[in-house]
Amino acid sequence: PIYDCSELKEINIPASVKTIGDFAFYMCKSLESFIVPNGIKEIKENTFAYCEKIKSITLPEGLVTINKNAFDFCTLLTAINIPSSVTLIDDQAFSNNQSLESIVIPDSVKNIGEMVFKDCGKLKKVTLSNNIPALKRGLFKHCSSLEELKIPDSVKVIENGVFEGCSNIKTISFSKNVRTIADGCLVDCVKLEKIEVDVRNDKFHSKDGVLINSINKELIYYPAAKADKKYDIPDDVHGIAAYAFYNVKALTSVRIPKNVSYIARNAFEPAPDEILIAADSPATKYAKKYFTKYTVYDNRTGKTKNVNKNLILYIFIAVVVFLLASLMVYKKIIVKKLKSKASGEKEQVADKAQDEEIERLTQKETEEQQTVDIEHKTEKVSE
């Protein structure tokens, strides 16, 4: 392999070559164009990865497989023609191609891997094969220029993060055959206004542009750019999925009905200003866990009760501070009393010692005087 030949600008490969190995032209940063010879059946892993100046690549008819990272970081490649003989495009094959604007995936392709077009920031138009069964993880992640995409009827599975960060998509449509839509597949689609689902789809449906799982009654995604300020979750919804209300801009109030039995941890991020929850809804236990403030309403009377965990927290903190302050004052008083008592006892000890010393001196003087008197008497007797 011509690995890391950073000054190589041009190379001609003879038609007799039938195989090009892994990493063959990896990091040939000056290579500007390349014609893959006829007879090559496979573009192997990282073959042209980091060929940052390559603008044109010609792929031959008869090519079957484009492997992992084959054209990763070909940052000046604006377009590429995929031959109708290709059946597999593997993980990250065209990721980080920041100049790629359009691509057509022929119907011969039966499988497209994960993150194939990740971080293709200028990609505006993609035509997908009508024979792929799934849109795999992160397929169009951070394709910020992608404005529309027709999801083929063959697609049954849409994995996590497929459209994450596709910040220009306004509408997305799911066919009748989609059976799985992962949580978070539409995260950061900040201009998404509406989600459509074929009415013949018995697994999912759209109500007012909001995606709902028809089987388990779970609200999956509320479009981030939907213009409504208030939203009443339908009464037949039983759960709210992770990222369901992620980064929603206009929404200021949400009403959660009594049938909602669970709310995923990241369902509201950030939470709207007002969250109304039916008093008899099991979702209140989730609200206590995940919401700073919410309002409980009674279905029968219509009365509401605000629950503000911040206020409760502030009261708790105030009580703790008061108790600590009281304890400190009490401690100071006790310490002062103990010091006073100790000082008094010290003075008493000093006074006692002084009295004992005086008594000792007095006794000594008495003894000395007695001795003098005895001596005086003795002298008199001697005389």
Short mmCIF file of C-alpha atoms in Angstrom, two decimals:
data_model
loop_
_atom_site.label_atom_id
_atom_site.label_comp_id
_atom_site.label_asym_id
_atom_site.label_seq_id
_atom_site.Cartn_x
_atom_site.Cartn_y
_atom_site.Cartn_z
CA PRO A 1 0.00 0.00 0.00
CA ILE A 2 1.00 3.58 -0.70
CA TYR A 3 0.39 4.50 2.93
CA ASP A 4 0.77 8.10 4.13
CA CYS A 5 2.42 9.42 0.93
CA SER A 6 1.45 12.96 1.77
CA GLU A 7 2.99 14.50 -1.41
CA LEU A 8 1.44 12.06 -3.92
CA LYS A 9 -0.89 13.96 -6.29
CA GLU A 10 -1.61 11.49 -9.06
CA ILE A 11 -1.36 7.74 -9.70
CA ASN A 12 -2.47 5.44 -12.51
CA ILE A 13 -3.40 1.88 -11.60
CA PRO A 14 -3.22 -0.65 -14.47
CA ALA A 15 -6.32 -2.61 -15.50
CA SER A 16 -4.59 -5.85 -14.52
CA VAL A 17 -4.97 -4.96 -10.81
CA LYS A 18 -7.85 -6.89 -9.27
CA THR A 19 -7.40 -6.04 -5.60
CA ILE A 20 -6.60 -2.88 -3.64
CA GLY A 21 -5.83 -3.59 0.01
CA ASP A 22 -6.88 -2.02 3.31
CA PHE A 23 -5.41 1.45 3.95
CA ALA A 24 -3.90 1.44 0.43
CA PHE A 25 -4.04 5.22 -0.01
CA TYR A 26 -4.68 6.16 3.60
CA MET A 27 -3.60 9.74 4.41
CA CYS A 28 -2.37 10.51 0.88
CA LYS A 29 -3.31 14.09 1.63
CA SER A 30 -2.28 15.56 -1.75
CA LEU A 31 -4.03 13.00 -3.99
CA GLU A 32 -6.58 14.92 -6.11
CA SER A 33 -8.29 12.28 -8.27
CA PHE A 34 -8.47 8.53 -8.69
CA ILE A 35 -9.91 6.05 -11.17
CA VAL A 36 -10.58 2.62 -9.69
CA PRO A 37 -9.74 0.00 -12.35
CA ASN A 38 -12.37 -2.32 -13.82
CA GLY A 39 -12.28 -5.69 -12.14
CA ILE A 40 -12.04 -4.31 -8.61
CA LYS A 41 -14.91 -5.84 -6.64
CA GLU A 42 -14.26 -4.24 -3.27
CA ILE A 43 -13.10 -0.93 -1.82
CA LYS A 44 -11.55 -2.14 1.42
CA GLU A 45 -11.37 -0.54 4.86
CA ASN A 46 -9.83 2.95 4.98
CA THR A 47 -8.63 2.69 1.38
CA PHE A 48 -9.00 6.42 0.72
CA ALA A 49 -9.50 7.68 4.29
CA TYR A 50 -8.00 11.11 4.96
CA CYS A 51 -7.32 11.85 1.29
CA GLU A 52 -8.24 15.41 2.14
CA LYS A 53 -7.70 16.97 -1.33
CA ILE A 54 -9.32 14.31 -3.48
CA LYS A 55 -12.14 15.85 -5.54
CA SER A 56 -12.98 13.10 -7.97
CA ILE A 57 -13.24 9.31 -7.66
CA THR A 58 -14.51 7.06 -10.44
CA LEU A 59 -15.88 3.69 -9.35
CA PRO A 60 -16.26 0.84 -11.87
CA GLU A 61 -19.33 -1.21 -12.75
CA GLY A 62 -18.93 -4.59 -11.12
CA LEU A 63 -17.91 -3.10 -7.77
CA VAL A 64 -19.83 -4.95 -5.03
CA THR A 65 -18.70 -3.68 -1.62
CA ILE A 66 -17.63 -0.36 -0.14
CA ASN A 67 -16.16 -1.21 3.24
CA LYS A 68 -15.80 0.66 6.56
CA ASN A 69 -14.28 4.15 6.46
CA ALA A 70 -13.42 3.70 2.78
CA PHE A 71 -13.81 7.43 2.00
CA ASP A 72 -13.76 8.83 5.55
CA PHE A 73 -12.50 12.44 5.74
CA CYS A 74 -12.34 12.97 1.96
CA THR A 75 -13.22 16.54 2.80
CA LEU A 76 -13.18 18.03 -0.76
CA LEU A 77 -15.19 15.28 -2.44
CA THR A 78 -18.41 16.96 -3.67
CA ALA A 79 -20.07 14.03 -5.43
CA ILE A 80 -19.56 10.34 -6.15
CA ASN A 81 -21.34 7.92 -8.46
CA ILE A 82 -22.24 4.58 -6.83
CA PRO A 83 -22.40 1.82 -9.50
CA SER A 84 -25.60 -0.23 -9.74
CA SER A 85 -23.60 -3.38 -8.91
CA VAL A 86 -22.88 -2.31 -5.29
CA THR A 87 -24.81 -4.27 -2.64
CA LEU A 88 -23.14 -3.13 0.62
CA ILE A 89 -21.99 0.26 1.92
CA ASP A 90 -20.46 -0.36 5.33
CA ASP A 91 -20.05 1.76 8.50
CA GLN A 92 -18.79 5.35 8.10
CA ALA A 93 -17.94 4.81 4.43
CA PHE A 94 -18.51 8.50 3.58
CA SER A 95 -18.46 10.09 7.04
CA ASN A 96 -16.85 13.50 7.58
CA ASN A 97 -17.04 14.36 3.86
CA GLN A 98 -17.69 18.02 4.50
CA SER A 99 -18.08 19.01 0.81
CA LEU A 100 -20.37 16.18 -0.31
CA GLU A 101 -23.65 17.77 -1.48
CA SER A 102 -25.65 14.93 -3.03
CA ILE A 103 -25.57 11.18 -3.50
CA VAL A 104 -27.73 8.49 -5.08
CA ILE A 105 -27.75 5.03 -3.54
CA PRO A 106 -28.89 2.57 -6.24
CA ASP A 107 -31.54 -0.08 -5.61
CA SER A 108 -28.85 -2.78 -5.83
CA VAL A 109 -27.72 -1.77 -2.32
CA LYS A 110 -29.30 -4.09 0.26
CA ASN A 111 -27.50 -2.83 3.35
CA ILE A 112 -26.19 0.56 4.51
CA GLY A 113 -24.15 0.56 7.72
CA GLU A 114 -23.96 2.87 10.73
CA MET A 115 -22.97 6.56 10.50
CA VAL A 116 -22.26 6.29 6.75
CA PHE A 117 -22.96 10.02 6.22
CA LYS A 118 -22.17 11.27 9.73
CA ASP A 119 -20.89 14.88 9.78
CA CYS A 120 -21.47 15.48 6.06
CA GLY A 121 -22.41 19.08 6.80
CA LYS A 122 -23.21 20.15 3.21
CA LEU A 123 -25.21 17.08 2.20
CA LYS A 124 -28.57 18.39 0.92
CA LYS A 125 -30.04 15.62 -1.17
CA VAL A 126 -29.93 11.84 -0.72
CA THR A 127 -31.76 9.23 -2.76
CA LEU A 128 -31.84 5.95 -0.87
CA SER A 129 -32.10 2.41 -2.21
CA ASN A 130 -35.63 1.01 -2.21
CA ASN A 131 -34.31 -2.30 -0.90
CA ILE A 132 -32.69 -1.43 2.45
CA PRO A 133 -34.39 -2.85 5.57
CA ALA A 134 -33.10 -0.31 8.10
CA LEU A 135 -31.72 3.15 8.66
CA LYS A 136 -28.92 2.30 11.05
CA ARG A 137 -27.50 4.15 14.03
CA GLY A 138 -26.38 7.71 13.31
CA LEU A 139 -26.79 7.32 9.53
CA PHE A 140 -27.34 11.05 8.90
CA LYS A 141 -26.07 12.36 12.23
CA HIS A 142 -25.15 16.07 12.03
CA CYS A 143 -26.07 16.38 8.33
CA SER A 144 -27.06 19.94 9.09
CA SER A 145 -27.91 20.89 5.46
CA LEU A 146 -30.24 17.95 4.76
CA GLU A 147 -33.68 19.44 4.10
CA GLU A 148 -35.78 16.49 3.00
CA LEU A 149 -35.53 12.74 2.74
CA LYS A 150 -37.89 10.12 1.37
CA ILE A 151 -37.69 7.03 3.54
CA PRO A 152 -38.18 3.97 1.29
CA ASP A 153 -41.11 1.63 1.92
CA SER A 154 -38.60 -1.20 2.47
CA VAL A 155 -37.37 0.38 5.73
CA LYS A 156 -38.78 -1.33 8.82
CA VAL A 157 -36.30 -0.18 11.47
CA ILE A 158 -35.04 3.32 12.29
CA GLU A 159 -32.28 3.17 14.87
CA ASN A 160 -31.05 5.65 17.46
CA GLY A 161 -29.61 8.98 16.30
CA VAL A 162 -30.39 8.47 12.59
CA PHE A 163 -31.41 12.11 12.12
CA GLU A 164 -29.72 13.59 15.19
CA GLY A 165 -28.58 17.13 14.49
CA CYS A 166 -30.27 17.36 11.07
CA SER A 167 -31.06 20.96 11.86
CA ASN A 168 -32.69 21.89 8.52
CA ILE A 169 -35.28 19.12 8.17
CA LYS A 170 -38.81 20.57 8.53
CA THR A 171 -40.96 17.53 7.75
CA ILE A 172 -40.32 13.82 7.93
CA SER A 173 -42.58 11.00 6.73
CA PHE A 174 -42.64 7.37 7.82
CA SER A 175 -44.07 4.68 5.57
CA LYS A 176 -46.67 2.01 6.38
CA ASN A 177 -43.94 -0.60 6.92
CA VAL A 178 -41.90 1.04 9.70
CA ARG A 179 -42.03 -1.20 12.79
CA THR A 180 -39.34 0.30 15.03
CA ILE A 181 -38.49 3.95 15.69
CA ALA A 182 -35.81 4.37 18.34
CA ASP A 183 -35.97 7.02 21.07
CA GLY A 184 -33.72 9.93 20.21
CA CYS A 185 -33.65 9.35 16.44
CA LEU A 186 -34.88 12.95 15.91
CA VAL A 187 -32.88 14.73 18.63
CA ASP A 188 -31.73 18.26 17.70
CA CYS A 189 -33.86 18.45 14.57
CA VAL A 190 -34.44 22.06 15.60
CA LYS A 191 -36.50 23.07 12.53
CA LEU A 192 -38.74 20.00 12.47
CA GLU A 193 -42.35 21.20 12.42
CA LYS A 194 -44.30 18.08 11.59
CA ILE A 195 -44.01 14.29 11.59
CA GLU A 196 -46.15 12.33 9.15
CA VAL A 197 -47.00 8.62 9.22
CA ASP A 198 -48.76 6.65 6.50
CA VAL A 199 -52.32 5.99 7.73
CA ARG A 200 -51.88 2.32 6.85
CA ASN A 201 -49.16 1.93 9.48
CA ASP A 202 -50.67 -0.03 12.39
CA LYS A 203 -47.66 0.44 14.70
CA PHE A 204 -47.29 4.24 14.67
CA HIS A 205 -49.45 7.24 13.95
CA SER A 206 -49.19 11.01 13.90
CA LYS A 207 -51.64 13.22 15.75
CA ASP A 208 -51.32 16.97 15.15
CA GLY A 209 -47.82 16.30 13.82
CA VAL A 210 -46.73 14.44 16.99
CA LEU A 211 -45.36 10.88 16.69
CA ILE A 212 -47.15 8.27 18.83
CA ASN A 213 -46.71 4.51 19.17
CA SER A 214 -50.16 3.03 18.50
CA ILE A 215 -49.42 -0.28 20.27
CA ASN A 216 -48.08 0.77 23.68
CA LYS A 217 -49.63 4.27 23.51
CA GLU A 218 -46.28 6.00 23.98
CA LEU A 219 -45.64 9.56 22.84
CA ILE A 220 -42.31 9.29 21.02
CA TYR A 221 -41.54 12.74 19.65
CA TYR A 222 -42.97 16.23 19.68
CA PRO A 223 -41.44 18.31 16.82
CA ALA A 224 -38.96 20.82 18.20
CA ALA A 225 -40.16 23.65 15.90
CA LYS A 226 -43.91 23.07 16.28
CA ALA A 227 -45.38 26.54 16.79
CA ASP A 228 -48.03 25.75 19.46
CA LYS A 229 -47.46 27.26 22.91
CA LYS A 230 -49.77 24.86 24.74
CA TYR A 231 -50.17 21.13 24.26
CA ASP A 232 -52.63 18.71 25.83
CA ILE A 233 -51.23 15.19 25.66
CA PRO A 234 -54.02 12.97 24.28
CA ASP A 235 -56.00 11.09 26.93
CA ASP A 236 -55.16 7.72 25.37
CA VAL A 237 -51.39 8.20 25.78
CA HIS A 238 -49.92 5.95 28.51
CA GLY A 239 -46.26 6.94 28.45
CA ILE A 240 -43.76 9.60 27.38
CA ALA A 241 -40.50 8.40 25.80
CA ALA A 242 -36.97 9.70 26.38
CA TYR A 243 -36.26 12.93 24.47
CA ALA A 244 -39.93 13.22 23.47
CA PHE A 245 -39.94 16.98 24.18
CA TYR A 246 -36.22 17.59 23.71
CA ASN A 247 -35.22 21.20 23.01
CA VAL A 248 -38.75 22.33 22.10
CA LYS A 249 -38.71 26.12 21.69
CA ALA A 250 -42.26 27.53 21.53
CA LEU A 251 -44.00 25.24 24.02
CA THR A 252 -44.69 26.86 27.40
CA SER A 253 -47.43 24.63 28.84
CA VAL A 254 -48.07 20.86 28.79
CA ARG A 255 -51.03 19.00 30.28
CA ILE A 256 -50.40 15.37 31.28
CA PRO A 257 -53.61 13.31 31.64
CA LYS A 258 -54.39 10.66 34.23
CA ASN A 259 -53.66 7.67 31.96
CA VAL A 260 -49.95 8.49 31.66
CA SER A 261 -48.25 5.87 33.83
CA TYR A 262 -44.60 6.78 33.20
CA ILE A 263 -42.34 9.57 32.00
CA ALA A 264 -38.78 8.80 30.84
CA ARG A 265 -36.00 10.67 32.61
CA ASN A 266 -34.99 12.88 29.65
CA ALA A 267 -38.49 13.31 28.23
CA PHE A 268 -38.62 17.07 28.93
CA GLU A 269 -35.26 18.73 28.40
CA PRO A 270 -35.61 21.52 29.23
CA ALA A 271 -39.00 21.41 30.92
CA PRO A 272 -41.64 23.97 29.83
CA ASP A 273 -42.65 26.76 32.20
CA GLU A 274 -45.92 25.05 33.14
CA ILE A 275 -46.51 21.32 33.60
CA LEU A 276 -50.03 20.27 34.59
CA ILE A 277 -50.46 16.70 35.87
CA ALA A 278 -53.71 14.98 36.77
CA ALA A 279 -53.82 14.33 40.52
CA ASP A 280 -54.74 10.67 40.03
CA SER A 281 -52.04 10.04 37.41
CA PRO A 282 -49.22 7.59 38.28
CA ALA A 283 -46.97 10.06 36.48
CA THR A 284 -46.89 12.25 39.59
CA LYS A 285 -44.20 9.98 41.07
CA TYR A 286 -42.05 10.70 38.02
CA ALA A 287 -42.79 14.39 38.35
CA LYS A 288 -41.47 14.36 41.91
CA LYS A 289 -38.28 12.81 40.59
CA TYR A 290 -37.62 14.83 37.46
CA PHE A 291 -39.41 18.20 37.65
CA THR A 292 -38.39 21.20 39.73
CA LYS A 293 -41.95 22.51 39.72
CA TYR A 294 -45.29 21.30 38.42
CA THR A 295 -49.00 21.80 39.02
CA VAL A 296 -51.39 19.04 40.06
CA TYR A 297 -54.98 19.43 38.87
CA ASP A 298 -58.12 17.60 40.01
CA ASN A 299 -60.17 16.18 37.13
CA ARG A 300 -63.44 16.53 39.06
CA THR A 301 -63.13 19.94 40.67
CA GLY A 302 -60.62 21.60 38.36
CA LYS A 303 -58.65 22.84 41.36
CA THR A 304 -54.91 23.09 41.04
CA LYS A 305 -52.06 22.86 43.51
CA ASN A 306 -48.56 24.08 42.75
CA VAL A 307 -45.67 21.86 43.73
CA ASN A 308 -42.38 23.74 43.83
CA LYS A 309 -39.48 21.62 45.00
CA ASN A 310 -37.27 24.69 45.03
CA LEU A 311 -39.54 26.37 47.61
CA ILE A 312 -39.51 23.24 49.76
CA LEU A 313 -35.76 23.10 49.40
CA TYR A 314 -35.40 26.75 50.41
CA ILE A 315 -37.59 26.20 53.50
CA PHE A 316 -35.58 23.13 54.45
CA ILE A 317 -32.32 25.06 54.05
CA ALA A 318 -33.69 27.96 56.14
CA VAL A 319 -34.72 25.57 58.94
CA VAL A 320 -31.32 23.89 58.88
CA VAL A 321 -29.52 27.25 58.96
CA PHE A 322 -31.71 28.41 61.89
CA LEU A 323 -31.01 25.21 63.83
CA LEU A 324 -27.28 25.49 63.17
CA ALA A 325 -27.25 29.14 64.27
CA SER A 326 -29.20 28.28 67.42
CA LEU A 327 -26.79 25.45 68.14
CA MET A 328 -23.82 27.79 67.75
CA VAL A 329 -25.37 30.38 70.10
CA TYR A 330 -26.19 27.66 72.64
CA LYS A 331 -22.65 26.35 72.33
CA LYS A 332 -21.23 29.81 73.00
CA ILE A 333 -23.42 30.20 76.10
CA ILE A 334 -22.37 26.78 77.44
CA VAL A 335 -18.70 27.51 76.73
CA LYS A 336 -19.00 30.88 78.51
CA LYS A 337 -20.63 29.27 81.54
CA LEU A 338 -18.01 26.57 81.66
CA LYS A 339 -15.24 29.15 81.46
CA SER A 340 -16.90 31.21 84.20
CA LYS A 341 -17.26 28.16 86.39
CA ALA A 342 -13.68 27.16 85.76
CA SER A 343 -12.51 30.68 86.56
CA GLY A 344 -14.52 30.67 89.82
CA GLU A 345 -13.14 27.30 90.80
CA LYS A 346 -9.64 28.54 90.02
CA GLU A 347 -10.15 31.58 92.24
CA GLN A 348 -11.50 29.36 95.03
CA VAL A 349 -8.47 27.12 94.74
CA ALA A 350 -6.19 30.17 94.84
CA ASP A 351 -8.04 31.59 97.89
CA LYS A 352 -7.87 28.25 99.63
CA ALA A 353 -4.16 27.98 98.95
CA GLN A 354 -3.67 31.52 100.23
CA ASP A 355 -5.63 30.76 103.43
CA GLU A 356 -3.64 27.61 103.96
CA GLU A 357 -0.39 29.57 103.54
CA ILE A 358 -1.52 32.22 106.05
CA GLU A 359 -2.56 29.52 108.49
CA ARG A 360 0.78 27.78 108.03
CA LEU A 361 2.69 31.02 108.61
CA THR A 362 0.56 31.83 111.65
CA GLN A 363 1.15 28.38 113.08
CA LYS A 364 4.86 28.74 112.41
CA GLU A 365 4.96 32.10 114.19
CA THR A 366 3.09 30.59 117.12
CA GLU A 367 5.49 27.70 117.31
CA GLU A 368 8.46 30.06 117.13
CA GLN A 369 7.00 32.26 119.91
CA GLN A 370 6.41 29.21 122.06
CA THR A 371 10.01 28.18 121.54
CA VAL A 372 11.22 31.65 122.56
CA ASP A 373 9.05 31.58 125.71
CA ILE A 374 10.38 28.19 126.69
CA GLU A 375 13.94 29.35 126.21
CA HIS A 376 13.25 32.46 128.29
CA LYS A 377 11.75 30.43 131.08
CA THR A 378 14.72 28.10 131.03
CA GLU A 379 17.11 31.00 131.36
CA LYS A 380 15.20 32.31 134.37
CA VAL A 381 15.30 28.93 136.08
CA SER A 382 19.04 28.73 135.48
CA GLU A 383 19.56 32.04 137.20
#
